[in-house]
PDB file of C-alpha atoms in Angstrom:
ATOM      1  CA  UNK Y   1       7.858  21.916   6.374  1.00  0.00           C
ATOM      2  CA  UNK Y   2       6.763  18.865   4.351  1.00  0.00           C
ATOM      3  CA  UNK Y   3       3.824  17.770   5.656  1.00  0.00           C
ATOM      4  CA  UNK Y   4       2.165  21.658   4.673  1.00  0.00           C
ATOM      5  CA  UNK Y   5       2.296  21.232   1.434  1.00  0.00           C
ATOM      6  CA  UNK Y   6      -1.056  19.569   0.443  1.00  0.00           C
ATOM      7  CA  UNK Y   7      -2.757  22.235   1.907  1.00  0.00           C
ATOM      8  CA  UNK Y   8      -1.436  24.860  -1.419  1.00  0.00           C
ATOM      9  CA  UNK Y   9      -2.431  22.387  -3.687  1.00  0.00           C
ATOM     10  CA  UNK Y  10      -6.010  22.329  -2.508  1.00  0.00           C
ATOM     11  CA  UNK Y  11      -6.181  26.389  -3.317  1.00  0.00           C
ATOM     12  CA  UNK Y  12      -4.315  26.463  -6.720  1.00  0.00           C
ATOM     13  CA  UNK Y  13      -7.303  23.412  -8.155  1.00  0.00           C
ATOM     14  CA  UNK Y  14      -9.827  25.546  -6.439  1.00  0.00           C
ATOM     15  CA  UNK Y  15      -8.592  28.770  -8.668  1.00  0.00           C
ATOM     16  CA  UNK Y  16      -7.174  27.090 -11.511  1.00  0.00           C
ATOM     17  CA  UNK Y  17      -8.925  27.440 -14.774  1.00  0.00           C
ATOM     18  CA  UNK Y  18     -11.065  24.180 -15.586  1.00  0.00           C
ATOM     19  CA  UNK Y  19      -9.191  23.304 -18.384  1.00  0.00           C
ATOM     20  CA  UNK Y  20      -5.768  23.725 -16.708  1.00  0.00           C
ATOM     21  CA  UNK Y  21      -7.101  21.039 -14.056  1.00  0.00           C
ATOM     22  CA  UNK Y  22      -8.169  19.028 -16.870  1.00  0.00           C
ATOM     23  CA  UNK Y  23      -4.983  18.618 -18.032  1.00  0.00           C
ATOM     24  CA  UNK Y  24      -2.916  18.049 -14.905  1.00  0.00           C
ATOM     25  CA  UNK Y  25      -5.415  15.892 -14.002  1.00  0.00           C
ATOM     26  CA  UNK Y  26      -5.265  13.670 -17.041  1.00  0.00           C
ATOM     27  CA  UNK Y  27      -1.612  13.782 -17.001  1.00  0.00           C
ATOM     28  CA  UNK Y  28      -1.492  12.822 -13.183  1.00  0.00           C
ATOM     29  CA  UNK Y  29      -3.523  10.109 -14.296  1.00  0.00           C
ATOM     30  CA  UNK Y  30      -1.449   8.932 -16.799  1.00  0.00           C
ATOM     31  CA  UNK Y  31       1.612   9.430 -14.176  1.00  0.00           C
ATOM     32  CA  UNK Y  32       0.410   6.767 -11.309  1.00  0.00           C
ATOM     33  CA  UNK Y  33      -0.755   4.077 -14.192  1.00  0.00           C
ATOM     34  CA  UNK Y  34       2.739   4.200 -15.913  1.00  0.00           C
ATOM     35  CA  UNK Y  35       4.398   3.577 -12.601  1.00  0.00           C
ATOM     36  CA  UNK Y  36       1.460   0.913 -11.699  1.00  0.00           C
ATOM     37  CA  UNK Y  37       2.540  -0.500 -15.525  1.00  0.00           C
ATOM     38  CA  UNK Y  38       6.279  -0.602 -14.305  1.00  0.00           C
ATOM     39  CA  UNK Y  39       5.614  -3.061 -11.266  1.00  0.00           C
ATOM     40  CA  UNK Y  40       3.219  -4.742 -13.440  1.00  0.00           C
ATOM     41  CA  UNK Y  41       4.013  -8.717 -15.118  1.00  0.00           C
ATOM     42  CA  UNK Y  42       6.209  -9.915 -12.086  1.00  0.00           C
ATOM     43  CA  UNK Y  43       3.590 -13.272 -12.501  1.00  0.00           C
ATOM     44  CA  UNK Y  44       4.332 -14.191  -8.471  1.00  0.00           C
ATOM     45  CA  UNK Y  45       5.879 -14.132  -5.714  1.00  0.00           C
ATOM     46  CA  UNK Y  46       6.805 -14.939  -2.427  1.00  0.00           C
ATOM     47  CA  UNK Y  47       8.912 -12.884   0.598  1.00  0.00           C
ATOM     48  CA  UNK Y  48       9.041 -12.749   4.152  1.00  0.00           C
ATOM     49  CA  UNK Y  49       9.183  -9.827   6.106  1.00  0.00           C
ATOM     50  CA  UNK Y  50       8.949  -8.343   9.549  1.00  0.00           C
ATOM     51  CA  UNK Y  51       6.662  -5.810  11.304  1.00  0.00           C
ATOM     52  CA  UNK Y  52       7.727  -3.634  14.239  1.00  0.00           C
ATOM     53  CA  UNK Y  53       5.257  -1.762  16.184  1.00  0.00           C
ATOM     54  CA  UNK Y  54       6.387   1.780  18.351  1.00  0.00           C
ATOM     55  CA  UNK Y  55       4.470   3.435  20.675  1.00  0.00           C
ATOM     56  CA  UNK Y  56       4.769   7.223  21.338  1.00  0.00           C
ATOM     57  CA  UNK Y  57       6.690   6.361  24.498  1.00  0.00           C
ATOM     58  CA  UNK Y  58       9.600   4.281  22.376  1.00  0.00           C
ATOM     59  CA  UNK Y  59       8.515   1.032  23.569  1.00  0.00           C
ATOM     60  CA  UNK Y  60       8.570  -1.635  20.310  1.00  0.00           C
ATOM     61  CA  UNK Y  61       7.433  -4.991  19.579  1.00  0.00           C
ATOM     62  CA  UNK Y  62       8.030  -7.465  16.750  1.00  0.00           C
ATOM     63  CA  UNK Y  63       6.022  -9.622  14.391  1.00  0.00           C
ATOM     64  CA  UNK Y  64       7.546 -12.328  11.812  1.00  0.00           C
ATOM     65  CA  UNK Y  65       5.543 -13.050   8.032  1.00  0.00           C
ATOM     66  CA  UNK Y  66       5.291 -14.596   5.164  1.00  0.00           C
ATOM     67  CA  UNK Y  67       3.839 -13.570   2.023  1.00  0.00           C
ATOM     68  CA  UNK Y  68       2.416 -14.056  -1.810  1.00  0.00           C
ATOM     69  CA  UNK Y  69       1.565 -12.229  -4.129  1.00  0.00           C
ATOM     70  CA  UNK Y  70      -0.230 -14.096  -7.569  1.00  0.00           C
ATOM     71  CA  UNK Y  71      -1.070 -11.869 -10.434  1.00  0.00           C
ATOM     72  CA  UNK Y  72      -4.531 -12.735 -12.645  1.00  0.00           C
ATOM     73  CA  UNK Y  73      -6.101 -11.515 -16.350  1.00  0.00           C
ATOM     74  CA  UNK Y  74      -3.112  -9.513 -17.233  1.00  0.00           C
ATOM     75  CA  UNK Y  75      -2.424  -8.089 -14.142  1.00  0.00           C
ATOM     76  CA  UNK Y  76      -6.478  -6.338 -14.037  1.00  0.00           C
ATOM     77  CA  UNK Y  77      -6.434  -8.755 -10.450  1.00  0.00           C
ATOM     78  CA  UNK Y  78      -4.366  -9.771  -7.784  1.00  0.00           C
ATOM     79  CA  UNK Y  79      -4.572 -12.034  -4.785  1.00  0.00           C
ATOM     80  CA  UNK Y  80      -2.097 -11.316  -2.032  1.00  0.00           C
ATOM     81  CA  UNK Y  81      -1.234 -13.001   1.143  1.00  0.00           C
ATOM     82  CA  UNK Y  82       0.529 -12.501   4.660  1.00  0.00           C
ATOM     83  CA  UNK Y  83       0.374 -15.161   7.151  1.00  0.00           C
ATOM     84  CA  UNK Y  84       2.124 -14.206  10.724  1.00  0.00           C
ATOM     85  CA  UNK Y  85       4.572 -17.219  11.976  1.00  0.00           C
ATOM     86  CA  UNK Y  86       5.579 -15.409  15.454  1.00  0.00           C
ATOM     87  CA  UNK Y  87       4.786 -14.802  18.093  1.00  0.00           C
ATOM     88  CA  UNK Y  88       2.887 -17.529  19.642  1.00  0.00           C
ATOM     89  CA  UNK Y  89       0.332 -15.435  20.303  1.00  0.00           C
ATOM     90  CA  UNK Y  90      -0.377 -14.662  16.675  1.00  0.00           C
ATOM     91  CA  UNK Y  91       0.799 -17.873  14.765  1.00  0.00           C
ATOM     92  CA  UNK Y  92      -1.586 -18.935  11.873  1.00  0.00           C
ATOM     93  CA  UNK Y  93      -3.210 -15.489  11.558  1.00  0.00           C
ATOM     94  CA  UNK Y  94      -3.630 -14.743   8.213  1.00  0.00           C
ATOM     95  CA  UNK Y  95      -5.204 -10.829   6.014  1.00  0.00           C
ATOM     96  CA  UNK Y  96      -6.088 -12.432   2.218  1.00  0.00           C
ATOM     97  CA  UNK Y  97      -6.353  -9.313  -0.389  1.00  0.00           C
ATOM     98  CA  UNK Y  98      -8.246  -9.564  -3.775  1.00  0.00           C
ATOM     99  CA  UNK Y  99      -7.771  -6.653  -5.449  1.00  0.00           C
ATOM    100  CA  UNK Y 100      -9.811  -5.765  -8.929  1.00  0.00           C
ATOM    101  CA  UNK Y 101      -8.938  -2.957 -11.115  1.00  0.00           C
ATOM    102  CA  UNK Y 102     -12.897  -2.228 -12.079  1.00  0.00           C
ATOM    103  CA  UNK Y 103     -13.971  -2.447  -8.564  1.00  0.00           C
ATOM    104  CA  UNK Y 104     -13.867  -2.460  -4.911  1.00  0.00           C
ATOM    105  CA  UNK Y 105     -11.287  -4.683  -3.210  1.00  0.00           C
ATOM    106  CA  UNK Y 106     -12.130  -7.707  -0.806  1.00  0.00           C
ATOM    107  CA  UNK Y 107     -10.369  -8.883   2.600  1.00  0.00           C
ATOM    108  CA  UNK Y 108     -10.584 -11.600   4.656  1.00  0.00           C
ATOM    109  CA  UNK Y 109      -9.583 -11.756   8.416  1.00  0.00           C
ATOM    110  CA  UNK Y 110      -7.947 -15.169   9.948  1.00  0.00           C
ATOM    111  CA  UNK Y 111      -8.497 -16.032  13.484  1.00  0.00           C
ATOM    112  CA  UNK Y 112      -6.245 -18.834  14.343  1.00  0.00           C
ATOM    113  CA  UNK Y 113      -7.356 -18.785  18.335  1.00  0.00           C
ATOM    114  CA  UNK Y 114     -11.499 -18.042  16.753  1.00  0.00           C
ATOM    115  CA  UNK Y 115     -10.941 -21.164  14.215  1.00  0.00           C
ATOM    116  CA  UNK Y 116     -13.355 -18.448  11.413  1.00  0.00           C
ATOM    117  CA  UNK Y 117     -12.676 -16.404   8.690  1.00  0.00           C
ATOM    118  CA  UNK Y 118     -13.798 -12.187   8.844  1.00  0.00           C
ATOM    119  CA  UNK Y 119     -15.057 -10.519   6.202  1.00  0.00           C
ATOM    120  CA  UNK Y 120     -13.700  -7.340   6.380  1.00  0.00           C
ATOM    121  CA  UNK Y 121     -15.434  -4.578   4.484  1.00  0.00           C
ATOM    122  CA  UNK Y 122     -17.103  -1.090   5.171  1.00  0.00           C
ATOM    123  CA  UNK Y 123     -15.944   1.003   8.119  1.00  0.00           C
ATOM    124  CA  UNK Y 124     -14.093  -1.859   8.841  1.00  0.00           C
ATOM    125  CA  UNK Y 125     -11.705  -0.913   6.021  1.00  0.00           C
ATOM    126  CA  UNK Y 126     -10.149   1.655   8.144  1.00  0.00           C
ATOM    127  CA  UNK Y 127      -9.982  -0.284  11.094  1.00  0.00           C
ATOM    128  CA  UNK Y 128      -5.822  -0.949  12.083  1.00  0.00           C
ATOM    129  CA  UNK Y 129      -4.886  -4.638  11.197  1.00  0.00           C
ATOM    130  CA  UNK Y 130      -3.517  -6.483  13.688  1.00  0.00           C
ATOM    131  CA  UNK Y 131      -2.743  -3.512  16.403  1.00  0.00           C
ATOM    132  CA  UNK Y 132      -0.141  -2.224  13.509  1.00  0.00           C
ATOM    133  CA  UNK Y 133      -0.499   1.869  12.491  1.00  0.00           C
ATOM    134  CA  UNK Y 134      -1.182   0.610   8.882  1.00  0.00           C
ATOM    135  CA  UNK Y 135      -4.926  -0.478   7.985  1.00  0.00           C
ATOM    136  CA  UNK Y 136      -6.552  -2.953   5.837  1.00  0.00           C
ATOM    137  CA  UNK Y 137      -7.142  -0.807   3.656  1.00  0.00           C
ATOM    138  CA  UNK Y 138      -3.639   0.735   3.452  1.00  0.00           C
ATOM    139  CA  UNK Y 139      -3.131  -3.607   3.270  1.00  0.00           C
ATOM    140  CA  UNK Y 140      -4.835  -3.325  -0.904  1.00  0.00           C
ATOM    141  CA  UNK Y 141      -2.992  -3.148  -3.996  1.00  0.00           C
ATOM    142  CA  UNK Y 142      -2.793   1.065  -5.025  1.00  0.00           C
ATOM    143  CA  UNK Y 143      -3.980   0.678  -8.251  1.00  0.00           C
ATOM    144  CA  UNK Y 144      -4.188   3.160  -9.813  1.00  0.00           C
ATOM    145  CA  UNK Y 145      -8.200   2.691 -11.550  1.00  0.00           C
ATOM    146  CA  UNK Y 146      -8.762   3.324  -7.711  1.00  0.00           C
ATOM    147  CA  UNK Y 147      -7.822   6.919  -7.440  1.00  0.00           C
ATOM    148  CA  UNK Y 148      -8.362  10.217  -9.454  1.00  0.00           C
ATOM    149  CA  UNK Y 149      -5.149  11.376  -9.881  1.00  0.00           C
ATOM    150  CA  UNK Y 150      -4.131  15.420  -9.996  1.00  0.00           C
ATOM    151  CA  UNK Y 151      -0.335  15.955 -11.260  1.00  0.00           C
ATOM    152  CA  UNK Y 152       0.418  18.896  -8.888  1.00  0.00           C
ATOM    153  CA  UNK Y 153       4.475  19.543  -9.691  1.00  0.00           C
ATOM    154  CA  UNK Y 154       7.344  18.190 -10.240  1.00  0.00           C
ATOM    155  CA  UNK Y 155       9.624  18.873  -7.291  1.00  0.00           C
ATOM    156  CA  UNK Y 156      12.765  17.218  -5.544  1.00  0.00           C
ATOM    157  CA  UNK Y 157      12.360  14.567  -3.861  1.00  0.00           C
ATOM    158  CA  UNK Y 158      11.342  14.171  -0.027  1.00  0.00           C
ATOM    159  CA  UNK Y 159      14.215  11.625   0.576  1.00  0.00           C
ATOM    160  CA  UNK Y 160      16.445  14.569  -1.213  1.00  0.00           C
ATOM    161  CA  UNK Y 161      17.042  11.906  -4.158  1.00  0.00           C
ATOM    162  CA  UNK Y 162      16.426  12.948  -7.646  1.00  0.00           C
ATOM    163  CA  UNK Y 163      13.132  14.687  -8.742  1.00  0.00           C
ATOM    164  CA  UNK Y 164       9.637  13.280  -8.263  1.00  0.00           C
ATOM    165  CA  UNK Y 165       6.513  13.598  -9.152  1.00  0.00           C
ATOM    166  CA  UNK Y 166       3.808  15.814  -6.690  1.00  0.00           C
ATOM    167  CA  UNK Y 167       0.397  13.858  -7.165  1.00  0.00           C
ATOM    168  CA  UNK Y 168      -3.076  14.768  -5.363  1.00  0.00           C
ATOM    169  CA  UNK Y 169      -5.252  11.454  -5.544  1.00  0.00           C
ATOM    170  CA  UNK Y 170      -8.422  11.141  -4.226  1.00  0.00           C
ATOM    171  CA  UNK Y 171     -10.693   7.641  -3.404  1.00  0.00           C
ATOM    172  CA  UNK Y 172     -13.051   6.337  -5.758  1.00  0.00           C
ATOM    173  CA  UNK Y 173     -14.160   4.088  -3.462  1.00  0.00           C
ATOM    174  CA  UNK Y 174     -15.833   4.276  -0.033  1.00  0.00           C
ATOM    175  CA  UNK Y 175     -12.373   4.953   2.398  1.00  0.00           C
ATOM    176  CA  UNK Y 176     -10.810   6.249   5.329  1.00  0.00           C
ATOM    177  CA  UNK Y 177      -9.034   8.582   3.641  1.00  0.00           C
ATOM    178  CA  UNK Y 178     -10.518  12.249   2.087  1.00  0.00           C
ATOM    179  CA  UNK Y 179      -7.231  12.185  -0.116  1.00  0.00           C
ATOM    180  CA  UNK Y 180      -3.864  11.373  -0.012  1.00  0.00           C
ATOM    181  CA  UNK Y 181      -0.242  13.036  -1.519  1.00  0.00           C
ATOM    182  CA  UNK Y 182       2.071  10.340  -3.446  1.00  0.00           C
ATOM    183  CA  UNK Y 183       5.395  11.795  -4.139  1.00  0.00           C
ATOM    184  CA  UNK Y 184       6.545   8.931  -6.961  1.00  0.00           C
ATOM    185  CA  UNK Y 185      10.514   9.251  -8.260  1.00  0.00           C
ATOM    186  CA  UNK Y 186      10.868  10.623 -11.835  1.00  0.00           C
ATOM    187  CA  UNK Y 187      13.429   8.001 -13.033  1.00  0.00           C
ATOM    188  CA  UNK Y 188      12.089   5.204 -12.264  1.00  0.00           C
ATOM    189  CA  UNK Y 189       7.991   6.068 -10.832  1.00  0.00           C
ATOM    190  CA  UNK Y 190       8.908   4.486  -7.198  1.00  0.00           C
ATOM    191  CA  UNK Y 191       6.634   5.356  -4.910  1.00  0.00           C
ATOM    192  CA  UNK Y 192       8.488   7.611  -2.378  1.00  0.00           C
ATOM    193  CA  UNK Y 193       6.110   8.610  -0.185  1.00  0.00           C
ATOM    194  CA  UNK Y 194       2.680   9.152   0.967  1.00  0.00           C
ATOM    195  CA  UNK Y 195       0.435  11.498   3.252  1.00  0.00           C
ATOM    196  CA  UNK Y 196      -2.852  10.557   4.074  1.00  0.00           C
ATOM    197  CA  UNK Y 197      -5.586  12.990   5.318  1.00  0.00           C
ATOM    198  CA  UNK Y 198      -8.321  11.720   7.186  1.00  0.00           C
ATOM    199  CA  UNK Y 199     -12.427  11.728   7.036  1.00  0.00           C
ATOM    200  CA  UNK Y 200     -11.942  15.326   8.990  1.00  0.00           C
ATOM    201  CA  UNK Y 201      -8.706  17.357   5.881  1.00  0.00           C
ATOM    202  CA  UNK Y 202      -6.192  16.080   9.148  1.00  0.00           C
ATOM    203  CA  UNK Y 203      -2.429  14.842   7.948  1.00  0.00           C
ATOM    204  CA  UNK Y 204      -3.621  11.785   9.917  1.00  0.00           C
ATOM    205  CA  UNK Y 205      -0.189   9.349   8.374  1.00  0.00           C
ATOM    206  CA  UNK Y 206       2.658   9.579   6.770  1.00  0.00           C
ATOM    207  CA  UNK Y 207       4.083   6.317   4.857  1.00  0.00           C
ATOM    208  CA  UNK Y 208       7.922   6.520   3.448  1.00  0.00           C
ATOM    209  CA  UNK Y 209       9.435   3.630   1.040  1.00  0.00           C
ATOM    210  CA  UNK Y 210      12.712   3.403   1.073  1.00  0.00           C
ATOM    211  CA  UNK Y 211      15.550   0.754   0.351  1.00  0.00           C
ATOM    212  CA  UNK Y 212      14.837  -0.177  -3.101  1.00  0.00           C
ATOM    213  CA  UNK Y 213      15.977  -2.804  -4.678  1.00  0.00           C
ATOM    214  CA  UNK Y 214      16.041  -4.362  -8.403  1.00  0.00           C
ATOM    215  CA  UNK Y 215      14.164  -7.821  -8.968  1.00  0.00           C
ATOM    216  CA  UNK Y 216      14.329  -9.622 -11.993  1.00  0.00           C
ATOM    217  CA  UNK Y 217      16.791  -6.996 -13.610  1.00  0.00           C
ATOM    218  CA  UNK Y 218      13.212  -4.429 -13.665  1.00  0.00           C
ATOM    219  CA  UNK Y 219      10.877  -5.116 -10.682  1.00  0.00           C
ATOM    220  CA  UNK Y 220      11.292  -2.348  -7.287  1.00  0.00           C
ATOM    221  CA  UNK Y 221      10.388  -3.352  -4.581  1.00  0.00           C
ATOM    222  CA  UNK Y 222      10.691  -1.648  -1.284  1.00  0.00           C
ATOM    223  CA  UNK Y 223      13.102  -3.267   1.667  1.00  0.00           C
ATOM    224  CA  UNK Y 224      11.304  -0.773   4.680  1.00  0.00           C
ATOM    225  CA  UNK Y 225       8.035   1.137   4.575  1.00  0.00           C
ATOM    226  CA  UNK Y 226       7.217   2.868   7.417  1.00  0.00           C
ATOM    227  CA  UNK Y 227       3.760   4.127   8.715  1.00  0.00           C
ATOM    228  CA  UNK Y 228       4.237   7.070  11.222  1.00  0.00           C
ATOM    229  CA  UNK Y 229       0.543   7.957  13.221  1.00  0.00           C
ATOM    230  CA  UNK Y 230       0.688  11.922  13.211  1.00  0.00           C
ATOM    231  CA  UNK Y 231      -2.027  12.348  15.750  1.00  0.00           C
ATOM    232  CA  UNK Y 232      -0.752   8.834  18.150  1.00  0.00           C
ATOM    233  CA  UNK Y 233       2.583   9.318  17.582  1.00  0.00           C
ATOM    234  CA  UNK Y 234       2.715   5.391  17.515  1.00  0.00           C
ATOM    235  CA  UNK Y 235       4.737   3.830  13.958  1.00  0.00           C
ATOM    236  CA  UNK Y 236       4.754   0.573  12.537  1.00  0.00           C
ATOM    237  CA  UNK Y 237       8.236  -0.321   9.921  1.00  0.00           C
ATOM    238  CA  UNK Y 238       7.630  -3.411   7.681  1.00  0.00           C
ATOM    239  CA  UNK Y 239      10.777  -4.541   6.288  1.00  0.00           C
ATOM    240  CA  UNK Y 240      10.542  -7.103   3.776  1.00  0.00           C
ATOM    241  CA  UNK Y 241      12.983  -9.619   2.348  1.00  0.00           C
ATOM    242  CA  UNK Y 242      13.950 -12.723  -0.063  1.00  0.00           C
ATOM    243  CA  UNK Y 243      11.816 -12.260  -2.527  1.00  0.00           C
ATOM    244  CA  UNK Y 244      10.742 -15.111  -4.867  1.00  0.00           C
ATOM    245  CA  UNK Y 245       9.339 -14.680  -8.073  1.00  0.00           C
ATOM    246  CA  UNK Y 246       7.773 -16.982 -10.404  1.00  0.00           C
ATOM    247  CA  UNK Y 247       7.284 -19.874  -7.790  1.00  0.00           C
ATOM    248  CA  UNK Y 248       4.467 -20.817  -9.666  1.00  0.00           C
ATOM    249  CA  UNK Y 249       1.593 -20.005  -7.387  1.00  0.00           C
ATOM    250  CA  UNK Y 250      -2.430 -21.196  -8.373  1.00  0.00           C
ATOM    251  CA  UNK Y 251      -5.628 -19.471  -7.583  1.00  0.00           C
ATOM    252  CA  UNK Y 252      -6.459 -21.994  -5.176  1.00  0.00           C
ATOM    253  CA  UNK Y 253      -3.560 -21.610  -2.803  1.00  0.00           C
ATOM    254  CA  UNK Y 254      -4.765 -17.880  -1.875  1.00  0.00           C
ATOM    255  CA  UNK Y 255      -8.237 -18.931  -1.243  1.00  0.00           C
ATOM    256  CA  UNK Y 256      -9.919 -18.258   2.056  1.00  0.00           C
ATOM    257  CA  UNK Y 257      -9.994 -21.734   2.327  1.00  0.00           C
ATOM    258  CA  UNK Y 258      -6.122 -21.334   2.275  1.00  0.00           C
ATOM    259  CA  UNK Y 259      -6.010 -19.454   5.155  1.00  0.00           C
ATOM    260  CA  UNK Y 260      -7.028 -21.576   7.450  1.00  0.00           C
ATOM    261  CA  UNK Y 261      -4.164 -24.262   6.223  1.00  0.00           C
ATOM    262  CA  UNK Y 262      -1.818 -21.762   6.024  1.00  0.00           C
ATOM    263  CA  UNK Y 263       0.114 -21.903   9.538  1.00  0.00           C
TER     264      UNK Y 263
END
């Protein structure tokens, strides 16, 4: 069963010789850096999407949003903003993320009903993003520098399509997760599945990415991302469509001030 696989690598890591572990750590970091580089260089893009929330009993509710992303400093920093436009009770709610390679990211949430921008920091990063199974931390760019990676092995991808690198990664910055298991396909270096373990070492959530499409002849993006919470039985699916690249975004369009005008 796939959800038990990380327990074995933990024993392997503890019993490995120091030199072998160092080699696996170096290999893991290099794989993560290559995967990040494969997705960088897009400049900017806009995308539309919808979010489907499912309860443990199977009841669903849906939301619709638009998002924009801008690379800065040669890809060493990014600005990302997601704005909900439907239904009415969440319309105008916006999340702004400024990501950096060399320091912890910054996030703000705009709540139109309260007409205020709230900074997300500390333990708040582990909180549920607009009631979904994605936390605020999950909505941040997965920069290689934000984790320590260890290569565990190459094996069949969880979806059965091709071979994947299996990495164990540990957050460098304060996180709601103790560690994560990551499957990246060896062919195009696309993230296929991530398992998230909470601070107590329990398997908390699993994120599955599928239906990848290539844009601009180079950039792979998943059309669907599903986060399953194993402790509550709830799940959230994000569907992405209508990617538009190189639309001329400017930094001042992705600021705290811009959030309040993004309805």
